[in-house]
Amino acid sequence: MKILVVGGAGYIGSHVVKALMLKGHDVTVYDNLSTGQEINLFKQNCFVNGDILDYPALLSAMRGQDAVVHLAAKKAVGESMENPMLYSVNNISGSLNILNAMVECGTKYIVFSSSAAVYGMPDKSVIDENVPLNPINYYGFTKLEIEKFMGWYDRLKGIKFVALRYFNAVGYDADGDIRGKELNSQNLLPIIMEVVSGKRDKLKIFGNDYSTPDGTCIRDYIHVSDLASAHVLALEKLAQGMESQSLNLGTEKGTSVLEMVAACSSVVGHEIPVEFAPRRAGDPAVLVASANKARKLLGWSPKYSDIKDIVRTVYAIN
Ligand code: UDP
């Protein structure tokens, strides 16, 4: 298939591009390099330096494409609460430009990077796709709105979509083909790696009084190469006639912050200094995916998401 990967120079996008190219798809990356990096472009793929807010440029890149993978978005939760306008424009208007360009060019399929943030603070700890959609931050709201827009574009214009709701994306390409380290990440593993490299003194653990076995929050960490393979399968299933879907992507296993610290200590071979800090606003105690729907509909299963394996791939790039 001819596939336009919007945001293909970014952290997750670059892994998706690699997975698509290894399956023989004809990939064009469309990215404004605001957070994406040229070093991430996998091998000889065709690259357009463009913005999703530049409709004429987007339209010209869209012509002749069979499908789109859309990963271009602002994704900092805190920033989305302080500057919702940025998220309205980039995430919502930008995505509408993509859908409109698809209609204009007759492009039929889209795989969209959504997020577990669409669920908000669910009262269940194992999340399937039937859990009420109740985002508690503006970032999650934008992801949910785009899923709804895609639903309408399916009904009205026959565009078929898969929205992939990522749980905690972590890790790097195990073969070392993708070399761009994600910049300025505020997520747990990148921060632990900053402690390992001496850039920070210690890890602040946000809360040790949660109702979990060790008191720290539990999350479902999924390797980015496992996310990538789901995008390939989703596109292939859409092309074979699968109906539009929203699917969780996670390992269905929870890891606490302290367990992650222990895995990192064991991989790097020394203790990692930590201190307990107050809870971070908006953090649910436990968020673990049920990925049964993705397993069934896509025939997908994670292969790289053992926690120590994940940590090894992150340590290797640091
Ligand atoms: N966390 C932490 N210290 C940090 C960063 C994160 O204790 O410096 C915790 C955070 O409270 C959450 C988990 O690590 O329980 C994963 O956080 P992250 O920001 O990576 O992802 P989120 O689950 O918020 O999307």
mmCIF file of C-alpha atoms and ligand atoms in Angstrom:
data_model
loop_
_atom_site.group_PDB
_atom_site.id
_atom_site.type_symbol
_atom_site.label_atom_id
_atom_site.label_comp_id
_atom_site.label_asym_id
_atom_site.label_seq_id
_atom_site.Cartn_x
_atom_site.Cartn_y
_atom_site.Cartn_z
ATOM 1 C CA MET A 1 0.000 0.000 0.000
ATOM 2 C CA LYS A 2 1.009 3.630 -0.468
ATOM 3 C CA ILE A 3 0.917 5.072 3.024
ATOM 4 C CA LEU A 4 1.354 8.630 4.269
ATOM 5 C CA VAL A 5 2.742 8.543 7.808
ATOM 6 C CA VAL A 6 1.951 11.899 9.335
ATOM 7 C CA GLY A 7 4.304 12.450 12.262
ATOM 8 C CA GLY A 8 6.589 9.706 10.968
ATOM 9 C CA ALA A 9 9.784 11.359 12.232
ATOM 10 C CA GLY A 10 8.591 11.263 15.838
ATOM 11 C CA TYR A 11 9.208 8.746 18.575
ATOM 12 C CA ILE A 12 6.367 6.341 17.826
ATOM 13 C CA GLY A 13 6.034 7.317 14.149
ATOM 14 C CA SER A 14 9.613 6.350 13.320
ATOM 15 C CA HIS A 15 9.032 2.858 14.705
ATOM 16 C CA VAL A 16 5.797 2.581 12.723
ATOM 17 C CA VAL A 17 7.636 3.619 9.540
ATOM 18 C CA LYS A 18 10.249 0.921 10.082
ATOM 19 C CA ALA A 19 7.566 -1.736 10.632
ATOM 20 C CA LEU A 20 5.647 -0.668 7.509
ATOM 21 C CA MET A 21 8.753 -0.608 5.331
ATOM 22 C CA LEU A 22 9.842 -4.048 6.497
ATOM 23 C CA LYS A 23 6.449 -5.297 5.301
ATOM 24 C CA GLY A 24 7.111 -3.790 1.866
ATOM 25 C CA HIS A 25 4.733 -0.821 2.040
ATOM 26 C CA ASP A 26 5.502 2.341 0.095
ATOM 27 C CA VAL A 27 5.877 4.959 2.840
ATOM 28 C CA THR A 28 5.989 8.739 2.673
ATOM 29 C CA VAL A 29 6.711 10.571 5.917
ATOM 30 C CA TYR A 30 5.008 13.940 6.425
ATOM 31 C CA ASP A 31 6.375 15.767 9.471
ATOM 32 C CA ASN A 32 7.106 19.372 10.459
ATOM 33 C CA LEU A 33 10.066 18.278 12.620
ATOM 34 C CA SER A 34 8.720 20.251 15.581
ATOM 35 C CA THR A 35 9.408 17.304 17.854
ATOM 36 C CA GLY A 36 10.291 14.730 15.202
ATOM 37 C CA GLN A 37 13.913 14.415 14.111
ATOM 38 C CA GLU A 38 15.509 13.799 10.739
ATOM 39 C CA ILE A 39 17.793 11.202 12.326
ATOM 40 C CA ASN A 40 14.635 9.132 12.896
ATOM 41 C CA LEU A 41 13.840 8.746 9.223
ATOM 42 C CA PHE A 42 14.205 5.069 8.612
ATOM 43 C CA LYS A 43 16.446 4.280 5.632
ATOM 44 C CA GLN A 44 15.436 5.713 2.256
ATOM 45 C CA ASN A 45 11.825 6.628 2.854
ATOM 46 C CA CYS A 46 10.378 9.602 1.113
ATOM 47 C CA PHE A 47 10.137 12.649 3.387
ATOM 48 C CA VAL A 48 8.003 15.795 3.095
ATOM 49 C CA ASN A 49 8.805 18.557 5.581
ATOM 50 C CA GLY A 50 5.258 19.822 6.045
ATOM 51 C CA ASP A 51 2.744 20.919 8.637
ATOM 52 C CA ILE A 52 -0.762 19.483 9.025
ATOM 53 C CA LEU A 53 -2.012 23.052 9.357
ATOM 54 C CA ASP A 54 -0.732 23.787 5.822
ATOM 55 C CA TYR A 55 -3.699 22.362 3.925
ATOM 56 C CA PRO A 56 -2.360 22.801 0.351
ATOM 57 C CA ALA A 57 0.911 21.041 1.264
ATOM 58 C CA LEU A 58 -0.985 18.270 3.018
ATOM 59 C CA LEU A 59 -3.290 17.849 0.044
ATOM 60 C CA SER A 60 -0.411 17.537 -2.359
ATOM 61 C CA ALA A 61 1.246 14.880 -0.135
ATOM 62 C CA MET A 62 -2.078 13.029 0.159
ATOM 63 C CA ARG A 63 -2.631 12.601 -3.594
ATOM 64 C CA GLY A 64 -2.244 8.979 -4.647
ATOM 65 C CA GLN A 65 -2.035 7.613 -1.087
ATOM 66 C CA ASP A 66 -4.091 4.545 -0.168
ATOM 67 C CA ALA A 67 -3.925 5.115 3.571
ATOM 68 C CA VAL A 68 -2.769 7.411 6.340
ATOM 69 C CA VAL A 69 -1.193 6.709 9.696
ATOM 70 C CA HIS A 70 -1.733 9.821 11.786
ATOM 71 C CA LEU A 71 0.598 10.368 14.732
ATOM 72 C CA ALA A 72 1.136 14.121 14.558
ATOM 73 C CA ALA A 73 -0.027 15.692 17.797
ATOM 74 C CA LYS A 74 0.855 17.720 20.825
ATOM 75 C CA LYS A 75 0.924 15.322 23.765
ATOM 76 C CA ALA A 76 1.963 17.032 26.979
ATOM 77 C CA VAL A 77 -0.922 16.723 29.401
ATOM 78 C CA GLY A 78 0.089 19.676 31.610
ATOM 79 C CA GLU A 79 0.612 21.965 28.621
ATOM 80 C CA SER A 80 -2.803 20.988 27.235
ATOM 81 C CA MET A 81 -4.434 22.295 30.426
ATOM 82 C CA GLU A 82 -2.498 25.578 30.333
ATOM 83 C CA ASN A 83 -2.710 26.214 26.608
ATOM 84 C CA PRO A 84 -5.775 24.431 25.228
ATOM 85 C CA MET A 85 -5.725 26.635 22.113
ATOM 86 C CA LEU A 86 -2.505 24.975 20.971
ATOM 87 C CA TYR A 87 -4.179 21.586 21.308
ATOM 88 C CA SER A 88 -7.390 22.717 19.599
ATOM 89 C CA VAL A 89 -5.438 23.959 16.615
ATOM 90 C CA ASN A 90 -2.763 21.271 16.283
ATOM 91 C CA ASN A 91 -4.673 18.208 17.347
ATOM 92 C CA ILE A 92 -8.246 18.968 16.336
ATOM 93 C CA SER A 93 -7.917 21.354 13.352
ATOM 94 C CA GLY A 94 -4.845 19.477 12.107
ATOM 95 C CA SER A 95 -6.700 16.157 12.218
ATOM 96 C CA LEU A 96 -9.704 17.647 10.430
ATOM 97 C CA ASN A 97 -7.340 18.841 7.694
ATOM 98 C CA ILE A 98 -6.115 15.271 7.340
ATOM 99 C CA LEU A 99 -9.664 13.868 7.129
ATOM 100 C CA ASN A 100 -10.717 16.560 4.650
ATOM 101 C CA ALA A 101 -7.657 15.952 2.481
ATOM 102 C CA MET A 102 -8.448 12.221 2.556
ATOM 103 C CA VAL A 103 -11.981 12.898 1.280
ATOM 104 C CA GLU A 104 -10.647 15.206 -1.438
ATOM 105 C CA CYS A 105 -8.046 12.666 -2.573
ATOM 106 C CA GLY A 106 -10.143 9.507 -2.186
ATOM 107 C CA THR A 107 -7.834 8.041 0.495
ATOM 108 C CA LYS A 108 -9.843 5.352 2.251
ATOM 109 C CA TYR A 109 -8.097 4.213 5.420
ATOM 110 C CA ILE A 110 -6.648 5.872 8.499
ATOM 111 C CA VAL A 111 -4.930 4.493 11.581
ATOM 112 C CA PHE A 112 -4.926 7.084 14.327
ATOM 113 C CA SER A 113 -2.772 7.286 17.440
ATOM 114 C CA SER A 114 -5.236 7.676 20.271
ATOM 115 C CA SER A 115 -4.566 7.251 23.960
ATOM 116 C CA ALA A 116 -5.718 5.650 27.179
ATOM 117 C CA ALA A 117 -6.235 9.299 28.218
ATOM 118 C CA VAL A 118 -9.696 9.041 26.595
ATOM 119 C CA TYR A 119 -10.801 7.019 29.654
ATOM 120 C CA GLY A 120 -9.778 9.574 32.292
ATOM 121 C CA MET A 121 -9.928 8.198 35.852
ATOM 122 C CA PRO A 122 -11.928 5.006 35.391
ATOM 123 C CA ASP A 123 -13.260 3.269 38.486
ATOM 124 C CA LYS A 124 -12.090 -0.045 37.050
ATOM 125 C CA SER A 125 -8.378 -0.813 36.998
ATOM 126 C CA VAL A 126 -8.437 -3.177 33.991
ATOM 127 C CA ILE A 127 -9.703 -1.128 31.090
ATOM 128 C CA ASP A 128 -11.539 -2.545 28.100
ATOM 129 C CA GLU A 129 -13.017 -0.447 25.311
ATOM 130 C CA ASN A 130 -16.475 -0.405 26.969
ATOM 131 C CA VAL A 131 -15.270 1.613 29.966
ATOM 132 C CA PRO A 132 -16.926 5.073 29.825
ATOM 133 C CA LEU A 133 -14.961 7.675 27.886
ATOM 134 C CA ASN A 134 -14.348 10.488 30.295
ATOM 135 C CA PRO A 135 -11.081 12.359 29.685
ATOM 136 C CA ILE A 136 -9.878 14.489 32.592
ATOM 137 C CA ASN A 137 -7.388 16.562 30.629
ATOM 138 C CA TYR A 138 -7.652 18.554 27.418
ATOM 139 C CA TYR A 139 -5.123 16.348 25.624
ATOM 140 C CA GLY A 140 -7.341 13.292 26.199
ATOM 141 C CA PHE A 141 -10.381 15.308 25.143
ATOM 142 C CA THR A 142 -8.739 16.140 21.783
ATOM 143 C CA LYS A 143 -7.997 12.446 21.170
ATOM 144 C CA LEU A 144 -11.589 11.490 21.934
ATOM 145 C CA GLU A 145 -12.998 14.239 19.701
ATOM 146 C CA ILE A 146 -10.871 13.057 16.780
ATOM 147 C CA GLU A 147 -12.154 9.511 17.296
ATOM 148 C CA LYS A 148 -15.686 10.932 17.097
ATOM 149 C CA PHE A 149 -14.895 12.936 13.943
ATOM 150 C CA MET A 150 -13.538 9.769 12.350
ATOM 151 C CA GLY A 151 -16.818 8.033 13.236
ATOM 152 C CA TRP A 152 -18.735 10.711 11.340
ATOM 153 C CA TYR A 153 -16.361 10.667 8.347
ATOM 154 C CA ASP A 154 -16.895 6.913 8.202
ATOM 155 C CA ARG A 155 -20.689 7.301 8.234
ATOM 156 C CA LEU A 156 -20.740 10.207 5.807
ATOM 157 C CA LYS A 157 -17.763 9.572 3.547
ATOM 158 C CA GLY A 158 -16.864 5.912 4.027
ATOM 159 C CA ILE A 159 -13.423 6.547 5.515
ATOM 160 C CA LYS A 160 -12.519 3.489 7.578
ATOM 161 C CA PHE A 161 -10.420 4.004 10.684
ATOM 162 C CA VAL A 162 -8.687 2.247 13.511
ATOM 163 C CA ALA A 163 -8.053 4.359 16.614
ATOM 164 C CA LEU A 164 -5.283 2.763 18.662
ATOM 165 C CA ARG A 165 -5.501 3.709 22.327
ATOM 166 C CA TYR A 166 -1.958 3.409 23.584
ATOM 167 C CA PHE A 167 -1.270 2.736 27.231
ATOM 168 C CA ASN A 168 2.267 3.725 28.389
ATOM 169 C CA ALA A 169 4.520 3.756 25.310
ATOM 170 C CA VAL A 170 8.149 2.993 26.192
ATOM 171 C CA GLY A 171 11.384 1.575 24.759
ATOM 172 C CA TYR A 172 13.367 1.959 21.558
ATOM 173 C CA ASP A 173 14.020 -0.145 18.480
ATOM 174 C CA ALA A 174 15.929 -3.212 19.700
ATOM 175 C CA ASP A 175 18.058 -3.327 16.497
ATOM 176 C CA GLY A 176 19.267 0.250 16.997
ATOM 177 C CA ASP A 177 17.986 1.335 13.560
ATOM 178 C CA ILE A 178 16.140 4.313 15.048
ATOM 179 C CA ARG A 179 18.544 6.543 16.866
ATOM 180 C CA GLY A 180 16.642 9.691 17.814
ATOM 181 C CA LYS A 181 16.101 9.853 21.550
ATOM 182 C CA GLU A 182 12.789 11.414 22.489
ATOM 183 C CA LEU A 183 13.548 14.952 23.627
ATOM 184 C CA ASN A 184 12.278 16.567 26.840
ATOM 185 C CA SER A 185 10.121 13.647 27.861
ATOM 186 C CA GLN A 186 8.574 13.945 31.316
ATOM 187 C CA ASN A 187 7.692 10.258 31.455
ATOM 188 C CA LEU A 188 8.936 7.835 34.060
ATOM 189 C CA LEU A 189 11.563 5.822 32.148
ATOM 190 C CA PRO A 190 13.268 8.789 30.446
ATOM 191 C CA ILE A 191 13.445 10.498 33.846
ATOM 192 C CA ILE A 192 14.954 7.410 35.482
ATOM 193 C CA MET A 193 17.539 7.402 32.674
ATOM 194 C CA GLU A 194 18.385 11.027 33.488
ATOM 195 C CA VAL A 195 19.115 9.882 37.047
ATOM 196 C CA VAL A 196 21.270 7.057 35.679
ATOM 197 C CA SER A 197 23.237 9.481 33.483
ATOM 198 C CA GLY A 198 23.724 11.930 36.367
ATOM 199 C CA LYS A 199 21.568 14.671 34.855
ATOM 200 C CA ARG A 200 19.269 14.416 37.893
ATOM 201 C CA ASP A 201 20.128 13.539 41.489
ATOM 202 C CA LYS A 202 17.201 11.266 42.133
ATOM 203 C CA LEU A 203 13.823 10.128 40.921
ATOM 204 C CA LYS A 204 10.859 11.688 42.647
ATOM 205 C CA ILE A 205 8.203 9.039 43.042
ATOM 206 C CA PHE A 206 4.817 10.693 42.973
ATOM 207 C CA GLY A 207 2.952 9.039 45.819
ATOM 208 C CA ASN A 208 3.605 5.890 47.873
ATOM 209 C CA ASP A 209 0.231 5.762 49.592
ATOM 210 C CA TYR A 210 -1.882 4.367 46.757
ATOM 211 C CA SER A 211 -3.921 1.244 47.356
ATOM 212 C CA THR A 212 -1.480 -0.947 45.424
ATOM 213 C CA PRO A 213 0.791 -3.664 46.859
ATOM 214 C CA ASP A 214 3.824 -1.359 47.227
ATOM 215 C CA GLY A 215 1.880 1.920 47.445
ATOM 216 C CA THR A 216 3.115 3.294 44.085
ATOM 217 C CA CYS A 217 1.090 3.669 40.888
ATOM 218 C CA ILE A 218 0.728 0.785 38.481
ATOM 219 C CA ARG A 219 0.801 1.268 34.716
ATOM 220 C CA ASP A 220 0.809 -0.919 31.612
ATOM 221 C CA TYR A 221 4.104 -0.291 29.779
ATOM 222 C CA ILE A 222 4.072 -1.322 26.132
ATOM 223 C CA HIS A 223 7.135 -1.351 23.884
ATOM 224 C CA VAL A 224 6.981 1.049 20.961
ATOM 225 C CA SER A 225 7.860 -1.739 18.491
ATOM 226 C CA ASP A 226 4.778 -3.635 19.700
ATOM 227 C CA LEU A 227 2.702 -0.510 19.121
ATOM 228 C CA ALA A 228 4.255 -0.255 15.652
ATOM 229 C CA SER A 229 3.302 -3.787 14.643
ATOM 230 C CA ALA A 230 -0.327 -3.080 15.598
ATOM 231 C CA HIS A 231 -0.424 -0.169 13.132
ATOM 232 C CA VAL A 232 0.718 -2.413 10.308
ATOM 233 C CA LEU A 233 -1.858 -5.074 11.180
ATOM 234 C CA ALA A 234 -4.613 -2.478 11.543
ATOM 235 C CA LEU A 235 -3.952 -1.086 8.060
ATOM 236 C CA GLU A 236 -3.823 -4.524 6.532
ATOM 237 C CA LYS A 237 -7.100 -5.530 8.227
ATOM 238 C CA LEU A 238 -8.809 -2.332 7.067
ATOM 239 C CA ALA A 239 -7.696 -3.051 3.516
ATOM 240 C CA GLN A 240 -9.220 -6.540 3.872
ATOM 241 C CA GLY A 241 -12.575 -5.001 4.815
ATOM 242 C CA MET A 242 -12.516 -4.755 8.618
ATOM 243 C CA GLU A 243 -14.993 -2.190 9.978
ATOM 244 C CA SER A 244 -13.783 0.881 11.859
ATOM 245 C CA GLN A 245 -12.618 0.173 15.418
ATOM 246 C CA SER A 246 -11.156 1.701 18.542
ATOM 247 C CA LEU A 247 -8.678 -0.681 20.156
ATOM 248 C CA ASN A 248 -6.580 -0.655 23.313
ATOM 249 C CA LEU A 249 -2.898 -1.462 23.014
ATOM 250 C CA GLY A 250 -1.261 -2.656 26.206
ATOM 251 C CA THR A 251 0.379 -5.744 27.655
ATOM 252 C CA GLU A 252 -2.433 -6.454 30.144
ATOM 253 C CA LYS A 253 0.248 -6.525 32.879
ATOM 254 C CA GLY A 254 0.781 -3.862 35.490
ATOM 255 C CA THR A 255 4.157 -2.609 36.719
ATOM 256 C CA SER A 256 4.484 -0.301 39.727
ATOM 257 C CA VAL A 257 6.866 2.646 39.814
ATOM 258 C CA LEU A 258 9.024 0.802 42.361
ATOM 259 C CA GLU A 259 9.064 -2.325 40.185
ATOM 260 C CA MET A 260 10.207 -0.190 37.254
ATOM 261 C CA VAL A 261 12.969 1.313 39.384
ATOM 262 C CA ALA A 262 14.065 -2.200 40.440
ATOM 263 C CA ALA A 263 14.141 -3.366 36.798
ATOM 264 C CA CYS A 264 16.266 -0.339 35.873
ATOM 265 C CA SER A 265 18.672 -0.950 38.798
ATOM 266 C CA SER A 266 19.107 -4.513 37.726
ATOM 267 C CA VAL A 267 19.829 -3.587 34.079
ATOM 268 C CA VAL A 268 22.236 -0.730 34.839
ATOM 269 C CA GLY A 269 23.898 -2.616 37.706
ATOM 270 C CA HIS A 270 23.546 -0.097 40.518
ATOM 271 C CA GLU A 271 20.993 1.434 42.856
ATOM 272 C CA ILE A 272 18.870 4.305 41.564
ATOM 273 C CA PRO A 273 18.339 7.033 44.169
ATOM 274 C CA VAL A 274 14.667 7.821 44.770
ATOM 275 C CA GLU A 275 12.643 9.982 47.082
ATOM 276 C CA PHE A 276 8.944 9.883 47.758
ATOM 277 C CA ALA A 277 7.061 13.007 46.788
ATOM 278 C CA PRO A 278 3.374 13.957 46.971
ATOM 279 C CA ARG A 279 0.943 12.401 44.517
ATOM 280 C CA ARG A 280 0.761 14.035 41.081
ATOM 281 C CA ALA A 281 -2.672 15.491 40.298
ATOM 282 C CA GLY A 282 -4.750 13.336 37.979
ATOM 283 C CA ASP A 283 -2.812 10.074 38.440
ATOM 284 C CA PRO A 284 -5.090 7.035 38.816
ATOM 285 C CA ALA A 285 -3.656 4.297 41.080
ATOM 286 C CA VAL A 286 -3.849 1.539 38.474
ATOM 287 C CA LEU A 287 -4.256 1.665 34.688
ATOM 288 C CA VAL A 288 -3.923 -1.662 32.913
ATOM 289 C CA ALA A 289 -5.342 -2.474 29.490
ATOM 290 C CA SER A 290 -7.490 -5.268 28.373
ATOM 291 C CA ALA A 291 -6.140 -5.707 24.841
ATOM 292 C CA ASN A 292 -8.354 -8.636 24.049
ATOM 293 C CA LYS A 293 -10.088 -6.803 21.207
ATOM 294 C CA ALA A 294 -6.793 -5.999 19.456
ATOM 295 C CA ARG A 295 -5.620 -9.577 19.949
ATOM 296 C CA LYS A 296 -8.806 -10.945 18.415
ATOM 297 C CA LEU A 297 -9.404 -8.478 15.592
ATOM 298 C CA LEU A 298 -5.795 -7.861 14.545
ATOM 299 C CA GLY A 299 -4.189 -11.131 15.616
ATOM 300 C CA TRP A 300 -1.763 -8.877 17.511
ATOM 301 C CA SER A 301 0.299 -9.705 20.569
ATOM 302 C CA PRO A 302 3.185 -7.886 22.245
ATOM 303 C CA LYS A 303 6.640 -9.411 21.757
ATOM 304 C CA TYR A 304 9.089 -6.830 23.082
ATOM 305 C CA SER A 305 7.335 -5.716 26.248
ATOM 306 C CA ASP A 306 9.090 -7.676 28.988
ATOM 307 C CA ILE A 307 10.027 -4.921 31.432
ATOM 308 C CA LYS A 308 13.761 -5.677 31.580
ATOM 309 C CA ASP A 309 13.939 -5.967 27.792
ATOM 310 C CA ILE A 310 12.250 -2.585 27.540
ATOM 311 C CA VAL A 311 14.727 -1.045 29.979
ATOM 312 C CA ARG A 312 17.674 -2.535 28.027
ATOM 313 C CA THR A 313 16.494 -0.813 24.812
ATOM 314 C CA VAL A 314 16.142 2.503 26.654
ATOM 315 C CA TYR A 315 19.534 2.172 28.377
ATOM 316 C CA ALA A 316 21.165 1.359 25.026
ATOM 317 C CA ILE A 317 20.167 4.687 23.487
ATOM 318 C CA ASN A 318 21.282 6.753 26.505
HETATM 319 N N1 UDP B 1 6.151 9.023 37.819
HETATM 320 C C1 UDP B 1 6.905 9.284 38.950
HETATM 321 N N2 UDP B 1 7.925 10.171 38.845
HETATM 322 C C2 UDP B 1 8.223 10.829 37.694
HETATM 323 C C3 UDP B 1 7.452 10.547 36.538
HETATM 324 C C4 UDP B 1 6.421 9.646 36.637
HETATM 325 O O1 UDP B 1 6.660 8.729 40.025
HETATM 326 O O2 UDP B 1 9.156 11.665 37.695
HETATM 327 C C5 UDP B 1 5.030 8.059 37.902
HETATM 328 C C6 UDP B 1 3.677 8.673 37.605
HETATM 329 O O3 UDP B 1 3.095 9.211 38.768
HETATM 330 C C7 UDP B 1 2.911 7.466 37.067
HETATM 331 C C8 UDP B 1 3.981 6.623 36.384
HETATM 332 O O4 UDP B 1 5.230 7.079 36.910
HETATM 333 O O5 UDP B 1 2.373 6.733 38.127
HETATM 334 C C9 UDP B 1 3.996 6.765 34.885
HETATM 335 O O6 UDP B 1 4.012 8.147 34.588
HETATM 336 P P1 UDP B 1 4.249 8.705 33.115
HETATM 337 O O7 UDP B 1 4.290 10.201 33.219
HETATM 338 O O8 UDP B 1 5.427 8.026 32.505
HETATM 339 O O9 UDP B 1 2.975 8.224 32.299
HETATM 340 P P2 UDP B 1 1.397 8.433 32.559
HETATM 341 O O10 UDP B 1 0.932 7.156 33.194
HETATM 342 O O11 UDP B 1 1.215 9.621 33.439
HETATM 343 O O12 UDP B 1 0.846 8.611 31.191
#
